[in-house]
mmCIF file of N, CA, C and O in Angstrom:
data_model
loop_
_atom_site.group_PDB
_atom_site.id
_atom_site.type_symbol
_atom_site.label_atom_id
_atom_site.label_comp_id
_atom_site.label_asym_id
_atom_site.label_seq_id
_atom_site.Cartn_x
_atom_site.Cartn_y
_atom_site.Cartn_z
ATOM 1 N N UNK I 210 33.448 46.032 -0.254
ATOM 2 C CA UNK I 210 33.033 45.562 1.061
ATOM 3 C C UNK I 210 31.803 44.661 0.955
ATOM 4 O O UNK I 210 31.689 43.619 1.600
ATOM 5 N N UNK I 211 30.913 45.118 0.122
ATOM 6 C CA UNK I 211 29.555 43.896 -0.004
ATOM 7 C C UNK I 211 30.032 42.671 -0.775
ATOM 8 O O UNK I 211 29.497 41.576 -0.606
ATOM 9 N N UNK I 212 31.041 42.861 -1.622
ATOM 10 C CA UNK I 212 31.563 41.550 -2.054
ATOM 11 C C UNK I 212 32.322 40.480 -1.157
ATOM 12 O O UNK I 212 32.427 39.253 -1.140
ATOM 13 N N UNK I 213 32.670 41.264 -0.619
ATOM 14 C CA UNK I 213 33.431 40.559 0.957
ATOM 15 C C UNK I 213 32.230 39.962 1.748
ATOM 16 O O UNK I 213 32.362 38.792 2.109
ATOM 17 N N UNK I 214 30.913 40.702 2.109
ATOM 18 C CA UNK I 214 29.478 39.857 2.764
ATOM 19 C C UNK I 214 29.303 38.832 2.169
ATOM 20 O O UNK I 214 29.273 37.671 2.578
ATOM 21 N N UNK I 215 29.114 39.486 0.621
ATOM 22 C CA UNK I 215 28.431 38.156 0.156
ATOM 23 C C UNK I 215 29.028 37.487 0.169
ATOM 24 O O UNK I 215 28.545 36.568 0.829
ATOM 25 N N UNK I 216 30.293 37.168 -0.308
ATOM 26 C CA UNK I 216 30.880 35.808 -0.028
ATOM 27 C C UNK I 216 30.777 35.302 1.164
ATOM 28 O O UNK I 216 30.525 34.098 1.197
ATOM 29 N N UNK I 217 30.909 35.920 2.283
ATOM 30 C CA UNK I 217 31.208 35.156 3.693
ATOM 31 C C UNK I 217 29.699 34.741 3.762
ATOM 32 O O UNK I 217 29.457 33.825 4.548
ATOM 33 N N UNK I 218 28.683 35.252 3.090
ATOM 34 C CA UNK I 218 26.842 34.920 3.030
ATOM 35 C C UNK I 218 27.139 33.612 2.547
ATOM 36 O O UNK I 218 26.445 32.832 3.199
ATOM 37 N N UNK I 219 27.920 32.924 1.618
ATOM 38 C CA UNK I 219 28.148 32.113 0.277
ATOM 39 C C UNK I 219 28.541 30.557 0.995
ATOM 40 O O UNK I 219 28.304 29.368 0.778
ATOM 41 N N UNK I 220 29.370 31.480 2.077
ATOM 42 C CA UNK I 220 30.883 30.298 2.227
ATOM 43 C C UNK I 220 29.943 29.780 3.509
ATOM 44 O O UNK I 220 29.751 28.573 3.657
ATOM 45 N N UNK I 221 29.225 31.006 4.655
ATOM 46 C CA UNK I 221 28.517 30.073 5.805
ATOM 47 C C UNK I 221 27.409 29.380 4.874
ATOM 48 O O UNK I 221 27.320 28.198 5.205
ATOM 49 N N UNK I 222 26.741 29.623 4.075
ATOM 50 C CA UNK I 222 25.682 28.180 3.607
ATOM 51 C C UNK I 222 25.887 27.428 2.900
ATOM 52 O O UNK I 222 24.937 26.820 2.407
ATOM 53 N N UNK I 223 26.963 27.179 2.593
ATOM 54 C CA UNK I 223 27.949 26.427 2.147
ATOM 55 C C UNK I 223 27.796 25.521 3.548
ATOM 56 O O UNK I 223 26.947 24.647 3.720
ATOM 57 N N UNK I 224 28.591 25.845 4.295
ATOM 58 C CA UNK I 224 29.255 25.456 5.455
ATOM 59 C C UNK I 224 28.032 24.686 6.260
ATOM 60 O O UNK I 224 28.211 23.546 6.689
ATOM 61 N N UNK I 225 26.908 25.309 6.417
ATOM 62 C CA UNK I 225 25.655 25.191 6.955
ATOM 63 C C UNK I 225 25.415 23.551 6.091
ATOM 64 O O UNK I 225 25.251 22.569 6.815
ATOM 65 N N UNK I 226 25.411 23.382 4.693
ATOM 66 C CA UNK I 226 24.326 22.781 3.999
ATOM 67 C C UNK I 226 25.643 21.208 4.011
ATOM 68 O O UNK I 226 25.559 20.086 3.514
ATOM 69 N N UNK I 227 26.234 21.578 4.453
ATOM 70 C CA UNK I 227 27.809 20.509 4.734
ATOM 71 C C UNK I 227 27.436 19.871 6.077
ATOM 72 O O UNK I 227 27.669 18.664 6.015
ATOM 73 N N UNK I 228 26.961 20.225 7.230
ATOM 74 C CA UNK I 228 26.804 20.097 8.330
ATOM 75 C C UNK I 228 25.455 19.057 7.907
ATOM 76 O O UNK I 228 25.313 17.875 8.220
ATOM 77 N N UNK I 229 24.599 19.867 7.148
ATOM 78 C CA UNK I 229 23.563 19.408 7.057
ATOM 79 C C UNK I 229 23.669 17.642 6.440
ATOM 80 O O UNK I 229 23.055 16.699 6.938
ATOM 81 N N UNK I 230 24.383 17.585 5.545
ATOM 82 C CA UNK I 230 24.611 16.476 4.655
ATOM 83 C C UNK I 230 25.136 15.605 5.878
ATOM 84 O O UNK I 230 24.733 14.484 6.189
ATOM 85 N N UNK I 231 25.938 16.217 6.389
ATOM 86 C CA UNK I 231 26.576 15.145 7.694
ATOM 87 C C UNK I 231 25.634 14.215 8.566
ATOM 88 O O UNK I 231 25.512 13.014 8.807
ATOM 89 N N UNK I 232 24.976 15.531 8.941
ATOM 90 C CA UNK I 232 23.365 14.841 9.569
ATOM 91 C C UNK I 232 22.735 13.864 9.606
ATOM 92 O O UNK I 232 22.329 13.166 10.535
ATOM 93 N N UNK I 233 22.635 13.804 8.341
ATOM 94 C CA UNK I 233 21.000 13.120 7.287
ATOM 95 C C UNK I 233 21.884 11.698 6.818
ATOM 96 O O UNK I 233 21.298 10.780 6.243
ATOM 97 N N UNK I 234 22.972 11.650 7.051
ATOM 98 C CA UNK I 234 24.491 10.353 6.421
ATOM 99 C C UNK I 234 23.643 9.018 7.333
ATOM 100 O O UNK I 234 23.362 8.886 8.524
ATOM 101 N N UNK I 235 23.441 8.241 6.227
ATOM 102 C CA UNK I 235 22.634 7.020 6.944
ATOM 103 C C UNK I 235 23.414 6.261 8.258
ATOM 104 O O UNK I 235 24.632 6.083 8.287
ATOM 105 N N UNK I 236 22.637 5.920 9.152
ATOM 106 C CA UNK I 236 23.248 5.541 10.171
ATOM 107 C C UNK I 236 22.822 3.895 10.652
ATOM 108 O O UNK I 236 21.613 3.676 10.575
ATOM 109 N N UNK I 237 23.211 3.367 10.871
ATOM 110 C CA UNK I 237 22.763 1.678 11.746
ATOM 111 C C UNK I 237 21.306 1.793 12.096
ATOM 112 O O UNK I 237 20.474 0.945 11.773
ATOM 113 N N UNK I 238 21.059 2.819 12.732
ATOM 114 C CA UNK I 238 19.892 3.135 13.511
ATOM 115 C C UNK I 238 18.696 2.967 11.902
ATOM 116 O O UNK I 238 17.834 2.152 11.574
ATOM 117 N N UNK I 239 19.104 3.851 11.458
ATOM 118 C CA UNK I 239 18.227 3.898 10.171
ATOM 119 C C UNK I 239 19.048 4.454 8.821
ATOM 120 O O UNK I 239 19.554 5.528 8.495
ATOM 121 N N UNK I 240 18.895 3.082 8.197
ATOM 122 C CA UNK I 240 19.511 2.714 6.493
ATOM 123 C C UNK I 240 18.979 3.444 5.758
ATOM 124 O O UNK I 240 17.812 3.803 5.910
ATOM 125 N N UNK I 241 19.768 3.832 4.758
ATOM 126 C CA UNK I 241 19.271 4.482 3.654
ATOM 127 C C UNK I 241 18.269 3.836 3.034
ATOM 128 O O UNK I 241 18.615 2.655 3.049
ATOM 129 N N UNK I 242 17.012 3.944 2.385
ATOM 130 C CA UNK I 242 16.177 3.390 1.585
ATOM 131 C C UNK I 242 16.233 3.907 0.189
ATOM 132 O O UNK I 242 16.170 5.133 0.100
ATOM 133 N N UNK I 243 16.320 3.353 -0.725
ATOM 134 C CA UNK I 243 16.090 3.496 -2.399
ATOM 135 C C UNK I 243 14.613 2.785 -2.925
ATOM 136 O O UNK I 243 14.210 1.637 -2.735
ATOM 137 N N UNK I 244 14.142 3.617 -3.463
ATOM 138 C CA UNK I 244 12.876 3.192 -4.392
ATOM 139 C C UNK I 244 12.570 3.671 -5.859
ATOM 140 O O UNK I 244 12.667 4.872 -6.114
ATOM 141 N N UNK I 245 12.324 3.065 -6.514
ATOM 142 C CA UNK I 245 11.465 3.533 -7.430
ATOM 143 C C UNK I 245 10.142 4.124 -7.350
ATOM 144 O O UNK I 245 9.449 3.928 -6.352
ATOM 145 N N UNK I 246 9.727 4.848 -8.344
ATOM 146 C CA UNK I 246 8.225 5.804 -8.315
ATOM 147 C C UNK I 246 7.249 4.520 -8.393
ATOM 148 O O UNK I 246 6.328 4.601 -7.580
ATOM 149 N N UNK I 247 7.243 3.401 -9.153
ATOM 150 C CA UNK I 247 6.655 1.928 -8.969
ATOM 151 C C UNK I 247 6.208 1.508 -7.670
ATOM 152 O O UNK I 247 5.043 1.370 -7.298
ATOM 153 N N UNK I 248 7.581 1.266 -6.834
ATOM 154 C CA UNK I 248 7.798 0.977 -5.743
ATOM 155 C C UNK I 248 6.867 1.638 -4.605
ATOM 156 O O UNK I 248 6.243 1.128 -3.675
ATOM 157 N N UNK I 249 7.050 3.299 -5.144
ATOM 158 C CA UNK I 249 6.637 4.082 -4.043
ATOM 159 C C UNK I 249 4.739 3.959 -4.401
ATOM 160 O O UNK I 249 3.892 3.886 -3.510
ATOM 161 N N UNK I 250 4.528 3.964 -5.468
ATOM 162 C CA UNK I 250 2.884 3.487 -5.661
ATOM 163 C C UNK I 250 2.403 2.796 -4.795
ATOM 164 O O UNK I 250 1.779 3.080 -3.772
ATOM 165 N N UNK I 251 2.847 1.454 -5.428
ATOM 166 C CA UNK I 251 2.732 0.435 -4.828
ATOM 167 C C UNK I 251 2.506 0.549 -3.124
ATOM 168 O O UNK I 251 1.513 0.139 -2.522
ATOM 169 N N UNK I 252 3.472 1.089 -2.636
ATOM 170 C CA UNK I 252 3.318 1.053 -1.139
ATOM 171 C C UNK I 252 2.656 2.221 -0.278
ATOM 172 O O UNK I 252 2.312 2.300 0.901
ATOM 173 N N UNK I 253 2.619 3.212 -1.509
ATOM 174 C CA UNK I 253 1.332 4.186 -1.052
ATOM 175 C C UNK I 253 -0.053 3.573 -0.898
ATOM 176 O O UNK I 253 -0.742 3.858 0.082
ATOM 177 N N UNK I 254 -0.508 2.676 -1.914
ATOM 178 C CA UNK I 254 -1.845 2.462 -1.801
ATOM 179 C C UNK I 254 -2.270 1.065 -0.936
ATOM 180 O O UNK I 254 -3.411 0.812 -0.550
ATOM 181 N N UNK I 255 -1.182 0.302 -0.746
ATOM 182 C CA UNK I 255 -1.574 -0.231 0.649
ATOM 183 C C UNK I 255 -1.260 0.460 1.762
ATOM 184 O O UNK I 255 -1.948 0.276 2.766
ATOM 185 N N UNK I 256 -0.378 1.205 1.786
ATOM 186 C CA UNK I 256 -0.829 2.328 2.913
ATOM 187 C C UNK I 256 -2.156 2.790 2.840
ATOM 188 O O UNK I 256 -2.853 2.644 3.843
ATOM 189 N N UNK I 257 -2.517 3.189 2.083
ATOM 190 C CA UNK I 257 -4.317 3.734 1.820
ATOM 191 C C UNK I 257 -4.900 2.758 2.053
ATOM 192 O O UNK I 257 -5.893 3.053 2.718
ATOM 193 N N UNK I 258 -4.819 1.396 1.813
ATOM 194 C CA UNK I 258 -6.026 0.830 1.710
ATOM 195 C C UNK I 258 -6.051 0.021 3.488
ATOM 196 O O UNK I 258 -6.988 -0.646 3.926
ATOM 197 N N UNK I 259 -4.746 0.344 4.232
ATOM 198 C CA UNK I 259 -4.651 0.167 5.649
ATOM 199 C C UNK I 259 -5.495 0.993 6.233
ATOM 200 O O UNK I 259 -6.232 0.562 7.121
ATOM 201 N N UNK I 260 -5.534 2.179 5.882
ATOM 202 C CA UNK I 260 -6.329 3.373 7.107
ATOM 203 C C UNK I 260 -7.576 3.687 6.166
ATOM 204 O O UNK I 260 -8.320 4.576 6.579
ATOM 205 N N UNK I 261 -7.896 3.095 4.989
ATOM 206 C CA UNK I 261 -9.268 2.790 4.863
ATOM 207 C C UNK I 261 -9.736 1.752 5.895
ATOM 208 O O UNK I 261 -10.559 2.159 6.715
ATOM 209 N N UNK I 262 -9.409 0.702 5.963
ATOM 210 C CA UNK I 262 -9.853 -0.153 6.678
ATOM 211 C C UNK I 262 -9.511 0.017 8.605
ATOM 212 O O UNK I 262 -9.813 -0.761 9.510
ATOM 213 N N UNK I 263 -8.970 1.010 8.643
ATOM 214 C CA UNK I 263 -8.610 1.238 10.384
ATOM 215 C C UNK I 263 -9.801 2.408 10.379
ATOM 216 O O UNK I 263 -10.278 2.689 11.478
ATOM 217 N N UNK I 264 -10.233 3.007 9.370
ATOM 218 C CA UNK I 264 -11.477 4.005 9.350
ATOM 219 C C UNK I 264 -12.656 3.614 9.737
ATOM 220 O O UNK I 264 -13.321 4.141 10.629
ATOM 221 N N UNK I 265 -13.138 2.110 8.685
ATOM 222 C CA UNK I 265 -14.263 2.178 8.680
ATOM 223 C C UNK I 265 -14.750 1.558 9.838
ATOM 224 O O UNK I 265 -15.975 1.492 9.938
ATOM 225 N N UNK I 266 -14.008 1.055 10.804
ATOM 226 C CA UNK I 266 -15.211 0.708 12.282
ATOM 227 C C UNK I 266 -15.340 2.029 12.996
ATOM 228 O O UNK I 266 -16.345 2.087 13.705
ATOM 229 N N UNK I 267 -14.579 3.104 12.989
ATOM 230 C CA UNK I 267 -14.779 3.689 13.724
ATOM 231 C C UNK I 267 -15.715 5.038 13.215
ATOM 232 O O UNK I 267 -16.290 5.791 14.001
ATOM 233 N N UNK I 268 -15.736 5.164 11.754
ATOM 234 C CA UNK I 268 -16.971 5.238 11.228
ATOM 235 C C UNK I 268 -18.697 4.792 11.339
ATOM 236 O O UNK I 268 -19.832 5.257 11.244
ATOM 237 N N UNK I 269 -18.116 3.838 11.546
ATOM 238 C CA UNK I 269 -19.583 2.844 11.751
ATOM 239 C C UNK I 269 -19.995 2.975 13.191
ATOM 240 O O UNK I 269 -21.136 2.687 13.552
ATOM 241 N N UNK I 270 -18.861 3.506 14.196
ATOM 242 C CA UNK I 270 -18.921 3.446 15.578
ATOM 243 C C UNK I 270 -19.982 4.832 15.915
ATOM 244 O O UNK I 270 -20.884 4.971 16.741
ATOM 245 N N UNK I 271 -19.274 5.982 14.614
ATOM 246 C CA UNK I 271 -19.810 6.821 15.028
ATOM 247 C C UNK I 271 -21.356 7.307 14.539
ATOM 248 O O UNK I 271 -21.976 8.193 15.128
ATOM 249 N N UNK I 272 -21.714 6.801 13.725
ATOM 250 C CA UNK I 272 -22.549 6.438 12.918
ATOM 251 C C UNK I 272 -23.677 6.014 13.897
ATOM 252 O O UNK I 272 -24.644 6.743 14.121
ATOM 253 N N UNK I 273 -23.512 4.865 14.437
ATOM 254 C CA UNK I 273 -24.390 4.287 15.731
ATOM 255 C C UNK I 273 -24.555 5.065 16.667
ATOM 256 O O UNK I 273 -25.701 5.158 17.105
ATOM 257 N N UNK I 274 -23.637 5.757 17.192
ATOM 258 C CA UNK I 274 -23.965 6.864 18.140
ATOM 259 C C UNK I 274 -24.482 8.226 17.679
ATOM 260 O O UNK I 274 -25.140 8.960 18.416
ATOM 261 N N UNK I 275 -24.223 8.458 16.700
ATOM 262 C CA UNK I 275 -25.356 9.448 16.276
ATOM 263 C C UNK I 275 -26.755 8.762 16.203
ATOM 264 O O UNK I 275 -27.665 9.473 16.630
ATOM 265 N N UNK I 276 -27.084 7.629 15.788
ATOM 266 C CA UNK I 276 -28.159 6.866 15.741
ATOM 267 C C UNK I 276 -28.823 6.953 16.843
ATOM 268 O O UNK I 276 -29.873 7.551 17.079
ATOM 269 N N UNK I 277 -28.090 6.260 17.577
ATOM 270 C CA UNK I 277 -28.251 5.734 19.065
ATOM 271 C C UNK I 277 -28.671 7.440 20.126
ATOM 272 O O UNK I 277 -29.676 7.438 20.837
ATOM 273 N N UNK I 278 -27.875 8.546 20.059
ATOM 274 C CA UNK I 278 -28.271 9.829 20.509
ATOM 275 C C UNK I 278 -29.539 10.367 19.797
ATOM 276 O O UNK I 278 -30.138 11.151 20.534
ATOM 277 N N UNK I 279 -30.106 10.196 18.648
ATOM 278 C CA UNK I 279 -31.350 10.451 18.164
ATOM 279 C C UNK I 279 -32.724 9.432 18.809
ATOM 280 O O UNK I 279 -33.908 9.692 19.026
ATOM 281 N N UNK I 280 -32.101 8.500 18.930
ATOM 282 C CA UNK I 280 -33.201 7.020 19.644
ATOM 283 C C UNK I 280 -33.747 6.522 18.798
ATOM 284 O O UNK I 280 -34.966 6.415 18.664
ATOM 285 N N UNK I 281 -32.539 5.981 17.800
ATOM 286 C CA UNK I 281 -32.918 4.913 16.727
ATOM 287 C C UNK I 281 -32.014 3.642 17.198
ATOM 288 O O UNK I 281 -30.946 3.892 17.758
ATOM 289 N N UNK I 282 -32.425 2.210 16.980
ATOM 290 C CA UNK I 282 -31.882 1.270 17.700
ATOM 291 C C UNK I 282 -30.998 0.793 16.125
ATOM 292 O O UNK I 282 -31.616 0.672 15.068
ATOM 293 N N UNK I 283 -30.133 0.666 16.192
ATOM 294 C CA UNK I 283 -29.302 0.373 15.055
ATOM 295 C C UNK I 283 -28.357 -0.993 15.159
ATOM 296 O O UNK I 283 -27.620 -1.306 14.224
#
């Protein structure tokens, strides 16, 4: 009888991970993408070096207002 569970345990995530694949099946809306680990560098660190630079004014923003709340003219 537990051999009978487990299988039917076996066959629904089976069944489950089938559904799943169906899902995730590239669509018009959004294409499959392929990269290399190169590729993916590469576009990690201009990603980084984007929200370095979307950081630092608002760094500097806050920076002044701590300044500026102490009553230093900056």
């Amino acid at each position: 009888m537990a051999n009978d569970q487990e299988m039917s345990g076996w066959t629904d995530l089976l069944h489950s991970s089938t559904e799943l694949l169906e899902q995730a099946a590239p669509s018009a809306q959004f294409p499959p993408l392929q990269r290399n680990l190169d590729q993916l560098e590469t576009l990690s660190k201009k990603l980084k070096a984007k929200t370095q630079k979307a950081k630092a004014p608002s760094q500097s923003t806050a920076a002044t207002r701590l300044l500026a709340r102490e009553g230093i003219n900056a």
